[in-house]
mmCIF file of C-alpha atoms in Angstrom:
data_model
loop_
_atom_site.group_PDB
_atom_site.id
_atom_site.type_symbol
_atom_site.label_atom_id
_atom_site.label_comp_id
_atom_site.label_asym_id
_atom_site.label_seq_id
_atom_site.Cartn_x
_atom_site.Cartn_y
_atom_site.Cartn_z
ATOM 1 C CA MET X 137 35.990 -15.322 -46.720
ATOM 2 C CA MET X 138 33.665 -16.624 -44.089
ATOM 3 C CA GLY X 139 34.614 -15.332 -41.502
ATOM 4 C CA GLY X 140 34.834 -11.439 -42.326
ATOM 5 C CA ARG X 141 31.355 -11.930 -43.856
ATOM 6 C CA HIS X 142 31.032 -12.316 -39.888
ATOM 7 C CA PHE X 143 33.183 -10.106 -38.894
ATOM 8 C CA LEU X 144 31.287 -7.076 -40.509
ATOM 9 C CA SER X 145 27.600 -8.823 -39.234
ATOM 10 C CA GLU X 146 28.922 -8.346 -35.760
ATOM 11 C CA ASN X 147 29.670 -4.940 -36.166
ATOM 12 C CA SER X 148 26.841 -4.556 -38.232
ATOM 13 C CA ASP X 149 24.968 -4.999 -35.257
ATOM 14 C CA ALA X 150 26.768 -3.344 -32.938
ATOM 15 C CA VAL X 151 26.596 0.379 -34.910
ATOM 16 C CA HIS X 152 23.304 -0.387 -35.865
ATOM 17 C CA HIS X 153 22.225 -0.941 -31.677
ATOM 18 C CA VAL X 154 24.919 2.832 -30.487
ATOM 19 C CA LEU X 155 23.490 5.068 -33.377
ATOM 20 C CA THR X 156 19.920 3.534 -32.692
ATOM 21 C CA LYS X 157 20.205 4.962 -28.189
ATOM 22 C CA HIS X 158 21.512 7.778 -30.113
ATOM 23 C CA ILE X 159 19.192 8.957 -32.366
ATOM 24 C CA ALA X 160 16.174 8.246 -29.118
ATOM 25 C CA ALA X 161 18.003 10.569 -26.983
ATOM 26 C CA LEU X 162 18.657 12.897 -29.778
ATOM 27 C CA ASP X 163 14.773 12.802 -30.278
ATOM 28 C CA LYS X 164 14.061 12.868 -26.109
ATOM 29 C CA THR X 165 16.423 15.793 -26.474
ATOM 30 C CA LEU X 166 14.869 17.887 -29.182
ATOM 31 C CA GLN X 167 11.127 16.979 -27.691
ATOM 32 C CA LEU X 168 11.855 19.257 -24.245
ATOM 33 C CA LYS X 169 13.026 21.566 -26.214
ATOM 34 C CA ALA X 170 9.790 21.952 -27.517
ATOM 35 C CA LEU X 171 7.949 21.560 -24.170
ATOM 36 C CA CYS X 172 11.686 24.467 -24.044
ATOM 37 C CA GLU X 173 9.523 26.955 -25.909
ATOM 38 C CA THR X 174 6.321 25.985 -25.289
ATOM 39 C CA LEU X 175 5.931 27.094 -21.931
ATOM 40 C CA THR X 176 8.385 30.141 -22.224
ATOM 41 C CA ILE X 177 6.172 31.722 -24.820
ATOM 42 C CA GLY X 178 3.390 30.413 -22.761
ATOM 43 C CA VAL X 179 4.772 31.897 -19.946
ATOM 44 C CA LEU X 180 5.862 34.788 -21.838
ATOM 45 C CA LYS X 181 2.348 36.509 -23.246
ATOM 46 C CA SER X 182 0.464 35.722 -20.086
ATOM 47 C CA GLU X 183 2.741 37.798 -17.863
ATOM 48 C CA VAL X 184 3.213 40.347 -20.545
ATOM 49 C CA SER X 185 -0.732 40.840 -21.034
ATOM 50 C CA LYS X 186 -1.698 40.693 -17.037
ATOM 51 C CA THR X 187 2.017 43.501 -16.013
ATOM 52 C CA PHE X 188 0.762 46.036 -19.319
ATOM 53 C CA ALA X 189 -3.721 45.446 -18.620
ATOM 54 C CA GLN X 190 -2.288 46.387 -14.440
ATOM 55 C CA SER X 191 0.135 49.562 -15.584
ATOM 56 C CA ARG X 192 -2.819 50.327 -18.008
ATOM 57 C CA LEU X 193 -5.216 49.647 -14.936
ATOM 58 C CA MET X 194 -3.293 51.864 -12.410
ATOM 59 C CA GLU X 195 -3.072 54.772 -15.277
ATOM 60 C CA ALA X 196 -6.429 55.206 -15.811
ATOM 61 C CA ARG X 197 -7.432 55.472 -12.000
ATOM 62 C CA VAL X 198 -3.848 57.806 -11.539
ATOM 63 C CA GLN X 199 -5.696 60.262 -13.304
ATOM 64 C CA ASP X 200 -8.438 60.282 -12.165
ATOM 65 C CA GLU X 201 -6.638 62.589 -9.160
ATOM 66 C CA LYS X 202 -5.117 64.927 -9.742
ATOM 67 C CA ASP X 203 -2.380 66.748 -11.898
ATOM 68 C CA GLY X 204 0.220 66.867 -8.944
ATOM 69 C CA MET X 205 -0.013 63.285 -8.002
ATOM 70 C CA PHE X 206 -0.095 62.315 -11.773
ATOM 71 C CA GLN X 207 3.666 61.924 -12.014
ATOM 72 C CA ASN X 208 4.311 60.591 -8.225
ATOM 73 C CA ALA X 209 1.338 58.001 -9.196
ATOM 74 C CA THR X 210 3.277 57.322 -12.649
ATOM 75 C CA THR X 211 6.464 56.742 -11.601
ATOM 76 C CA GLU X 212 5.028 53.926 -9.178
ATOM 77 C CA VAL X 213 3.632 52.245 -11.959
ATOM 78 C CA GLU X 214 6.716 52.096 -13.520
ATOM 79 C CA ASP X 215 8.118 50.832 -9.873
ATOM 80 C CA ALA X 216 5.496 48.322 -10.413
ATOM 81 C CA VAL X 217 6.362 46.916 -14.555
ATOM 82 C CA ASN X 218 9.827 47.114 -13.776
ATOM 83 C CA ARG X 219 8.943 44.450 -10.851
ATOM 84 C CA MET X 220 6.760 41.949 -12.383
ATOM 85 C CA LEU X 221 9.223 42.099 -15.255
ATOM 86 C CA LEU X 222 11.771 41.164 -12.739
ATOM 87 C CA ASP X 223 9.160 38.464 -11.215
ATOM 88 C CA LEU X 224 9.428 37.296 -14.819
ATOM 89 C CA GLU X 225 12.338 37.043 -16.293
ATOM 90 C CA THR X 226 13.317 34.203 -12.845
ATOM 91 C CA MET X 227 10.120 32.286 -12.968
ATOM 92 C CA ILE X 228 11.066 32.139 -16.798
ATOM 93 C CA ARG X 229 15.006 31.410 -14.801
ATOM 94 C CA ARG X 230 13.586 27.809 -12.813
ATOM 95 C CA SER X 231 12.024 26.614 -15.842
ATOM 96 C CA MET X 232 14.860 26.686 -17.651
ATOM 97 C CA ASN X 233 16.871 25.642 -15.212
ATOM 98 C CA GLN X 234 14.525 22.370 -14.276
ATOM 99 C CA ILE X 235 14.500 22.048 -18.041
ATOM 100 C CA VAL X 236 19.039 22.006 -17.989
ATOM 101 C CA THR X 237 18.899 19.967 -14.976
ATOM 102 C CA THR X 238 16.079 17.489 -16.758
ATOM 103 C CA MET X 239 18.263 17.474 -19.838
ATOM 104 C CA GLU X 240 20.976 16.873 -17.977
ATOM 105 C CA GLN X 241 19.704 14.010 -15.970
ATOM 106 C CA ASP X 242 18.761 12.925 -19.539
ATOM 107 C CA TYR X 243 21.978 12.608 -20.532
ATOM 108 C CA THR X 244 24.009 11.467 -18.020
ATOM 109 C CA GLY X 245 21.684 8.697 -17.792
ATOM 110 C CA LEU X 246 21.720 7.865 -21.751
ATOM 111 C CA ILE X 247 26.257 8.255 -21.086
ATOM 112 C CA GLY X 248 25.616 5.978 -18.370
ATOM 113 C CA THR X 249 24.057 3.214 -19.639
ATOM 114 C CA ALA X 250 26.713 2.054 -22.013
ATOM 115 C CA ALA X 251 28.368 -0.929 -20.401
ATOM 116 C CA THR X 252 29.703 -3.103 -22.670
ATOM 117 C CA GLU X 253 33.081 -3.147 -24.049
ATOM 118 C CA ALA X 254 31.986 -1.925 -27.675
ATOM 119 C CA ASP X 255 29.747 0.695 -25.438
ATOM 120 C CA LYS X 256 32.190 2.161 -23.602
ATOM 121 C CA ARG X 257 34.641 2.670 -27.102
ATOM 122 C CA ASP X 258 31.905 3.844 -29.004
ATOM 123 C CA ARG X 259 31.135 6.249 -25.923
ATOM 124 C CA LYS X 260 35.039 7.531 -26.551
ATOM 125 C CA ILE X 261 34.020 8.045 -30.135
ATOM 126 C CA LEU X 262 30.544 9.425 -29.796
ATOM 127 C CA GLN X 263 31.100 11.968 -26.323
ATOM 128 C CA PRO X 264 32.557 14.953 -27.543
ATOM 129 C CA VAL X 265 30.107 14.446 -30.324
ATOM 130 C CA LEU X 266 27.118 14.420 -27.414
ATOM 131 C CA ASP X 267 28.970 16.760 -25.308
ATOM 132 C CA GLU X 268 29.270 19.472 -27.970
ATOM 133 C CA PHE X 269 25.420 19.185 -28.711
ATOM 134 C CA TYR X 270 24.156 19.853 -25.712
ATOM 135 C CA LYS X 271 26.183 23.025 -24.807
ATOM 136 C CA SER X 272 24.300 24.813 -28.569
ATOM 137 C CA LEU X 273 21.628 22.965 -27.665
ATOM 138 C CA VAL X 274 21.411 25.051 -23.926
ATOM 139 C CA PHE X 275 22.966 27.821 -25.287
ATOM 140 C CA ALA X 276 20.459 28.614 -27.958
ATOM 141 C CA LEU X 277 17.151 28.179 -25.860
ATOM 142 C CA ASN X 278 18.581 30.864 -23.322
ATOM 143 C CA ALA X 279 19.251 33.058 -26.954
ATOM 144 C CA GLU X 280 15.416 31.954 -27.960
ATOM 145 C CA ALA X 281 13.393 33.294 -24.617
ATOM 146 C CA GLU X 282 15.867 36.117 -23.748
ATOM 147 C CA ALA X 283 15.649 37.180 -27.448
ATOM 148 C CA GLU X 284 11.170 36.568 -26.915
ATOM 149 C CA VAL X 285 11.343 38.778 -23.454
ATOM 150 C CA VAL X 286 12.470 41.579 -25.360
ATOM 151 C CA GLN X 287 11.005 40.893 -29.182
ATOM 152 C CA ASP X 288 6.863 40.493 -26.207
ATOM 153 C CA ALA X 289 7.781 43.465 -24.065
ATOM 154 C CA ASP X 290 8.619 45.625 -26.967
ATOM 155 C CA MET X 291 5.178 44.989 -28.919
ATOM 156 C CA ALA X 292 3.313 44.750 -25.817
ATOM 157 C CA TYR X 293 4.900 48.645 -25.378
ATOM 158 C CA ASN X 294 4.584 49.653 -28.880
ATOM 159 C CA GLU X 295 0.164 47.955 -28.442
ATOM 160 C CA ASP X 296 -0.414 50.125 -25.255
ATOM 161 C CA GLU X 297 1.873 53.686 -27.213
ATOM 162 C CA GLY X 298 -1.222 53.599 -30.137
ATOM 163 C CA ASP X 299 0.279 56.397 -31.115
ATOM 164 C CA GLY X 300 0.228 54.923 -35.214
ATOM 165 C CA GLU X 301 3.802 55.522 -34.571
ATOM 166 C CA GLU X 302 7.043 52.754 -33.484
ATOM 167 C CA HIS X 303 8.491 53.039 -29.996
ATOM 168 C CA SER X 304 11.412 51.242 -28.229
ATOM 169 C CA LEU X 305 11.057 50.069 -23.933
ATOM 170 C CA TYR X 306 14.727 51.242 -25.008
ATOM 171 C CA ASP X 307 13.789 54.937 -26.403
ATOM 172 C CA ASP X 308 14.987 58.341 -24.393
ATOM 173 C CA GLU X 309 11.868 60.319 -23.947
#
């Protein structure tokens, strides 16, 4: 009877140790996700505001010119806005890639620290769960970033129109 208690006590400590390590890793992953969201939202708001402010300035200059030149200048403004949006998308993708790389390094470091036989056994059990969590986190981060780019750009476009009607960047006019 005493041997059974001793066995439970040893396993309880090992399970507690493994769970504590993995909870700490999940906490770090959640902190990285929050950092990613903060960076993405801040960058998007700043770049979209700057892009549309520059667009308005260019349009104001164009309206001072002759009517015949207005169409060409409008095309230039649209091209400039499109280039800025492409630059913004590239910058966001780079930031996301850096964050994902950091997460991968932390994730690899966590898995690589399993040195004892008990940790190796636990790793075999927990590895698929951690892999699936990591994949879903990366997918969610990418989806959120893409949705916010479209939403913020559409909102800024509606503010720029100023006629009280809802517009979309994707309306065919």
